[in-house]
PDB file of C-alpha atoms and ligand atoms in Angstrom:
ATOM      1  CA  MET A   4       0.000   0.000   0.000  1.00 84.00           C
ATOM      2  CA  LEU A   5       1.454   3.325  -1.073  1.00 93.00           C
ATOM      3  CA  SER A   6       0.430   6.677   0.350  1.00 96.00           C
ATOM      4  CA  GLU A   7      -1.401   9.063  -1.954  1.00 96.00           C
ATOM      5  CA  LYS A   8       1.645  11.346  -1.891  1.00 97.00           C
ATOM      6  CA  LEU A   9       4.078   8.595  -2.920  1.00 98.00           C
ATOM      7  CA  HIS A  10       1.759   7.033  -5.487  1.00 96.00           C
ATOM      8  CA  THR A  11       1.243  10.458  -7.104  1.00 98.00           C
ATOM      9  CA  ALA A  12       4.978  11.214  -7.090  1.00 98.00           C
ATOM     10  CA  LEU A  13       5.790   7.857  -8.729  1.00 98.00           C
ATOM     11  CA  ASN A  14       3.164   8.496 -11.384  1.00 98.00           C
ATOM     12  CA  GLU A  15       4.603  11.964 -11.979  1.00 98.00           C
ATOM     13  CA  GLN A  16       8.080  10.504 -12.472  1.00 98.00           C
ATOM     14  CA  MET A  17       6.727   7.941 -14.960  1.00 98.00           C
ATOM     15  CA  ASN A  18       5.308  10.842 -16.968  1.00 98.00           C
ATOM     16  CA  PHE A  19       8.568  12.785 -16.668  1.00 98.00           C
ATOM     17  CA  GLU A  20      10.464   9.793 -18.114  1.00 98.00           C
ATOM     18  CA  PHE A  21       8.054   9.773 -21.089  1.00 98.00           C
ATOM     19  CA  TYR A  22       8.666  13.522 -21.409  1.00 98.00           C
ATOM     20  CA  SER A  23      12.427  12.846 -21.364  1.00 98.00           C
ATOM     21  CA  ALA A  24      11.989  10.541 -24.372  1.00 98.00           C
ATOM     22  CA  HIS A  25      10.229  13.416 -26.117  1.00 97.00           C
ATOM     23  CA  ALA A  26      13.014  15.875 -25.243  1.00 98.00           C
ATOM     24  CA  TYR A  27      15.633  13.474 -26.681  1.00 98.00           C
ATOM     25  CA  MET A  28      13.580  12.975 -29.848  1.00 98.00           C
ATOM     26  CA  ALA A  29      13.808  16.757 -30.384  1.00 98.00           C
ATOM     27  CA  MET A  30      17.612  16.579 -30.006  1.00 98.00           C
ATOM     28  CA  ALA A  31      17.731  13.636 -32.443  1.00 98.00           C
ATOM     29  CA  ALA A  32      15.699  15.619 -34.979  1.00 98.00           C
ATOM     30  CA  TYR A  33      18.114  18.558 -34.692  1.00 98.00           C
ATOM     31  CA  CYS A  34      21.120  16.256 -35.306  1.00 98.00           C
ATOM     32  CA  THR A  35      19.403  14.556 -38.261  1.00 98.00           C
ATOM     33  CA  ASP A  36      18.716  17.978 -39.739  1.00 98.00           C
ATOM     34  CA  GLN A  37      22.414  18.832 -39.366  1.00 96.00           C
ATOM     35  CA  ASP A  38      23.357  15.560 -41.164  1.00 96.00           C
ATOM     36  CA  TYR A  39      24.947  14.115 -38.044  1.00 97.00           C
ATOM     37  CA  ASP A  40      23.276  10.709 -38.220  1.00 97.00           C
ATOM     38  CA  GLY A  41      25.495   9.221 -35.509  1.00 98.00           C
ATOM     39  CA  PHE A  42      24.624  11.906 -32.932  1.00 98.00           C
ATOM     40  CA  ALA A  43      20.977  11.509 -33.996  1.00 98.00           C
ATOM     41  CA  ASN A  44      21.222   7.749 -33.391  1.00 98.00           C
ATOM     42  CA  PHE A  45      22.686   8.413 -29.960  1.00 98.00           C
ATOM     43  CA  PHE A  46      19.650  10.528 -29.008  1.00 98.00           C
ATOM     44  CA  LEU A  47      17.161   8.084 -30.582  1.00 98.00           C
ATOM     45  CA  VAL A  48      18.640   5.285 -28.456  1.00 98.00           C
ATOM     46  CA  GLN A  49      18.492   7.619 -25.440  1.00 98.00           C
ATOM     47  CA  ALA A  50      14.777   8.203 -26.139  1.00 98.00           C
ATOM     48  CA  GLU A  51      14.223   4.419 -26.201  1.00 98.00           C
ATOM     49  CA  GLU A  52      16.001   4.181 -22.849  1.00 97.00           C
ATOM     50  CA  GLU A  53      13.712   6.839 -21.387  1.00 98.00           C
ATOM     51  CA  ARG A  54      10.586   4.976 -22.496  1.00 98.00           C
ATOM     52  CA  PHE A  55      12.086   1.892 -20.877  1.00 98.00           C
ATOM     53  CA  HIS A  56      12.580   3.909 -17.644  1.00 98.00           C
ATOM     54  CA  ALA A  57       8.956   5.103 -17.833  1.00 98.00           C
ATOM     55  CA  MET A  58       7.762   1.514 -18.246  1.00 98.00           C
ATOM     56  CA  LYS A  59       9.664   0.497 -15.107  1.00 98.00           C
ATOM     57  CA  PHE A  60       7.518   3.005 -13.160  1.00 98.00           C
ATOM     58  CA  TYR A  61       4.386   1.855 -15.034  1.00 98.00           C
ATOM     59  CA  ASN A  62       5.070  -1.778 -14.079  1.00 98.00           C
ATOM     60  CA  PHE A  63       6.029  -0.921 -10.499  1.00 98.00           C
ATOM     61  CA  LEU A  64       2.779   1.008 -10.019  1.00 98.00           C
ATOM     62  CA  SER A  65       0.886  -1.969 -11.444  1.00 97.00           C
ATOM     63  CA  ASP A  66       2.768  -4.459  -9.228  1.00 97.00           C
ATOM     64  CA  MET A  67       1.828  -2.335  -6.208  1.00 97.00           C
ATOM     65  CA  GLY A  68      -1.832  -2.412  -7.237  1.00 96.00           C
ATOM     66  CA  TYR A  69      -2.114   1.018  -8.872  1.00 96.00           C
ATOM     67  CA  ARG A  70      -3.096   2.120 -12.322  1.00 95.00           C
ATOM     68  CA  ALA A  71      -0.685   4.403 -14.168  1.00 97.00           C
ATOM     69  CA  THR A  72      -2.212   7.718 -15.245  1.00 97.00           C
ATOM     70  CA  ILE A  73      -0.807   8.997 -18.543  1.00 97.00           C
ATOM     71  CA  GLN A  74      -0.539  12.777 -18.746  1.00 96.00           C
ATOM     72  CA  GLY A  75       0.264  15.275 -21.465  1.00 94.00           C
ATOM     73  CA  PHE A  76       3.192  17.689 -21.274  1.00 89.00           C
ATOM     74  CA  GLU A  77       4.659  20.895 -22.654  1.00 94.00           C
ATOM     75  CA  SER A  78       6.632  20.829 -25.910  1.00 96.00           C
ATOM     76  CA  PRO A  79      10.320  20.150 -25.279  1.00 95.00           C
ATOM     77  CA  GLY A  80      12.965  22.564 -26.572  1.00 95.00           C
ATOM     78  CA  ASN A  81      13.434  22.168 -30.319  1.00 97.00           C
ATOM     79  CA  HIS A  82      15.972  24.934 -30.862  1.00 97.00           C
ATOM     80  CA  PHE A  83      19.687  24.240 -30.411  1.00 98.00           C
ATOM     81  CA  GLU A  84      22.669  26.431 -31.284  1.00 97.00           C
ATOM     82  CA  SER A  85      24.997  23.512 -31.989  1.00 96.00           C
ATOM     83  CA  ILE A  86      25.634  19.837 -31.279  1.00 96.00           C
ATOM     84  CA  LEU A  87      27.470  20.957 -28.129  1.00 97.00           C
ATOM     85  CA  ASP A  88      24.409  22.967 -27.055  1.00 98.00           C
ATOM     86  CA  ALA A  89      22.175  19.886 -27.532  1.00 98.00           C
ATOM     87  CA  PHE A  90      24.479  17.809 -25.304  1.00 98.00           C
ATOM     88  CA  LYS A  91      24.662  20.560 -22.671  1.00 98.00           C
ATOM     89  CA  THR A  92      20.859  20.734 -22.669  1.00 98.00           C
ATOM     90  CA  ALA A  93      20.788  16.939 -22.253  1.00 98.00           C
ATOM     91  CA  LEU A  94      23.146  17.079 -19.247  1.00 98.00           C
ATOM     92  CA  SER A  95      21.082  19.732 -17.505  1.00 98.00           C
ATOM     93  CA  HIS A  96      17.975  17.651 -18.208  1.00 98.00           C
ATOM     94  CA  GLU A  97      19.624  14.622 -16.564  1.00 98.00           C
ATOM     95  CA  LYS A  98      20.559  16.744 -13.537  1.00 98.00           C
ATOM     96  CA  GLU A  99      16.877  17.639 -13.209  1.00 98.00           C
ATOM     97  CA  VAL A 100      15.974  13.926 -13.437  1.00 98.00           C
ATOM     98  CA  THR A 101      18.478  13.163 -10.658  1.00 98.00           C
ATOM     99  CA  ARG A 102      16.960  15.914  -8.496  1.00 98.00           C
ATOM    100  CA  ARG A 103      13.504  14.405  -9.029  1.00 98.00           C
ATOM    101  CA  ILE A 104      14.660  10.831  -8.289  1.00 98.00           C
ATOM    102  CA  TYR A 105      16.313  12.056  -5.063  1.00 98.00           C
ATOM    103  CA  ASN A 106      13.131  13.868  -4.091  1.00 98.00           C
ATOM    104  CA  LEU A 107      11.129  10.709  -4.723  1.00 98.00           C
ATOM    105  CA  SER A 108      13.615   8.693  -2.645  1.00 98.00           C
ATOM    106  CA  ASP A 109      13.265  11.215   0.198  1.00 98.00           C
ATOM    107  CA  ILE A 110       9.490  10.668   0.233  1.00 98.00           C
ATOM    108  CA  ALA A 111       9.912   6.857   0.219  1.00 98.00           C
ATOM    109  CA  LEU A 112      12.515   7.113   3.005  1.00 97.00           C
ATOM    110  CA  ASP A 113      10.274   9.398   5.124  1.00 97.00           C
ATOM    111  CA  GLU A 114       7.453   6.892   4.782  1.00 97.00           C
ATOM    112  CA  ARG A 115       9.771   3.906   5.388  1.00 97.00           C
ATOM    113  CA  GLU A 116       8.395   2.416   2.156  1.00 98.00           C
ATOM    114  CA  HIS A 117      11.097  -0.194   1.617  1.00 97.00           C
ATOM    115  CA  ALA A 118       9.763  -1.716  -1.623  1.00 97.00           C
ATOM    116  CA  THR A 119       9.820   1.708  -3.277  1.00 98.00           C
ATOM    117  CA  MET A 120      13.287   2.450  -1.854  1.00 98.00           C
ATOM    118  CA  ALA A 121      14.569  -0.831  -3.355  1.00 98.00           C
ATOM    119  CA  PHE A 122      12.892  -0.010  -6.684  1.00 98.00           C
ATOM    120  CA  LEU A 123      14.441   3.482  -6.791  1.00 98.00           C
ATOM    121  CA  LYS A 124      17.953   2.209  -6.082  1.00 98.00           C
ATOM    122  CA  TRP A 125      18.267   1.177  -9.769  1.00 97.00           C
ATOM    123  CA  PHE A 126      17.424   4.745 -10.834  1.00 98.00           C
ATOM    124  CA  ILE A 127      19.901   6.299  -8.402  1.00 98.00           C
ATOM    125  CA  ASP A 128      22.678   4.172  -9.948  1.00 97.00           C
ATOM    126  CA  GLU A 129      21.396   4.838 -13.458  1.00 96.00           C
ATOM    127  CA  GLN A 130      21.554   8.621 -12.938  1.00 97.00           C
ATOM    128  CA  VAL A 131      25.261   8.406 -12.059  1.00 97.00           C
ATOM    129  CA  GLU A 132      25.764   6.687 -15.441  1.00 96.00           C
ATOM    130  CA  GLU A 133      23.576   9.134 -17.348  1.00 96.00           C
ATOM    131  CA  GLU A 134      25.307  12.238 -16.011  1.00 98.00           C
ATOM    132  CA  SER A 135      28.719  10.690 -16.585  1.00 97.00           C
ATOM    133  CA  THR A 136      27.887   9.738 -20.203  1.00 96.00           C
ATOM    134  CA  PHE A 137      26.791  13.266 -21.108  1.00 97.00           C
ATOM    135  CA  ASP A 138      29.597  14.901 -19.160  1.00 98.00           C
ATOM    136  CA  THR A 139      32.205  12.810 -21.015  1.00 97.00           C
ATOM    137  CA  LEU A 140      30.663  13.539 -24.419  1.00 97.00           C
ATOM    138  CA  ILE A 141      30.508  17.273 -23.692  1.00 97.00           C
ATOM    139  CA  ARG A 142      34.204  17.285 -22.797  1.00 97.00           C
ATOM    140  CA  LYS A 143      35.058  15.333 -25.969  1.00 96.00           C
ATOM    141  CA  ILE A 144      32.987  17.648 -28.181  1.00 96.00           C
ATOM    142  CA  GLU A 145      34.537  20.731 -26.559  1.00 96.00           C
ATOM    143  CA  ARG A 146      38.004  19.359 -27.290  1.00 95.00           C
ATOM    144  CA  ILE A 147      37.354  18.525 -30.956  1.00 94.00           C
ATOM    145  CA  GLU A 148      34.821  21.218 -31.836  1.00 87.00           C
ATOM    146  CA  SER A 149      37.057  23.032 -34.309  1.00 87.00           C
ATOM    147  CA  ASP A 150      38.313  19.840 -35.982  1.00 92.00           C
ATOM    148  CA  SER A 151      35.580  18.657 -38.376  1.00 89.00           C
ATOM    149  CA  ASN A 152      37.338  15.334 -39.062  1.00 94.00           C
ATOM    150  CA  ALA A 153      37.324  14.508 -35.372  1.00 95.00           C
ATOM    151  CA  VAL A 154      33.643  15.509 -35.112  1.00 94.00           C
ATOM    152  CA  PHE A 155      32.791  13.136 -37.971  1.00 94.00           C
ATOM    153  CA  MET A 156      34.762  10.368 -36.259  1.00 95.00           C
ATOM    154  CA  LEU A 157      32.787  10.841 -33.040  1.00 96.00           C
ATOM    155  CA  ASP A 158      29.582  10.925 -35.099  1.00 96.00           C
ATOM    156  CA  ALA A 159      30.563   7.556 -36.643  1.00 96.00           C
ATOM    157  CA  GLU A 160      31.351   6.151 -33.185  1.00 96.00           C
ATOM    158  CA  LEU A 161      27.927   7.152 -31.833  1.00 97.00           C
ATOM    159  CA  ALA A 162      26.197   5.619 -34.868  1.00 96.00           C
ATOM    160  CA  ALA A 163      27.050   2.250 -33.312  1.00 94.00           C
ATOM    161  CA  ARG A 164      25.114   2.824 -30.073  1.00 95.00           C
ATOM    162  CA  THR A 165      22.279   0.327 -29.601  1.00 95.00           C
ATOM    163  CA  PHE A 166      19.580  -0.037 -26.992  1.00 93.00           C
ATOM    164  CA  THR A 167      20.463  -2.780 -24.511  1.00 87.00           C
ATOM    165  CA  PRO A 168      18.114  -2.981 -21.528  1.00 82.00           C
ATOM    166  CA  ASP A 169      19.727  -4.682 -18.541  1.00 70.00           C
ATOM    167  CA  ALA A 170      18.986  -8.388 -18.098  1.00 55.00           C
ATOM    168  CA  GLU A 171      17.103  -8.170 -14.773  1.00 50.00           C
ATOM    169  CA  ALA A 172      14.687  -5.463 -15.997  1.00 46.00           C
TER     170      ALA A 172
HETATM  171 MG1   MG B 206      15.504   8.404 -17.422  1.00 71.29          MG
END
């Protein structure tokens, strides 16, 4: 049995993960438009990951005896100055996700809701990975920004990214 507060917060996070997929689709579309198909692929895979995150919340709510409520959301940003700007926007988005996951964990901890705390542990670990991935790519792009050959090489590298959900999911 989840409290109304916790159940609502979990549902909100599910919707925010769906929104994250949307935000990454906008970044993918920008990269496609710039003919950077590898960067676009990176963001398309990221969007798939976000839908997978949302479905974890959907399934957890269901397992706990609640129905997920699907909500609409504002349009994500569609304007980017550069590839670097898209990645910086992505990192700040992930920092916001981390803030929200921590807030959710605080509620679960306050209520001593151990099942939810165990469920959220995966997301706490995942956010360390997400922030690190974007941080590393930003530093790489900053280093090679003025070297178009190097940018194309990174684009080719990111074209190889595929969606691989973890085995226990
Ligand atoms: Mg996510």
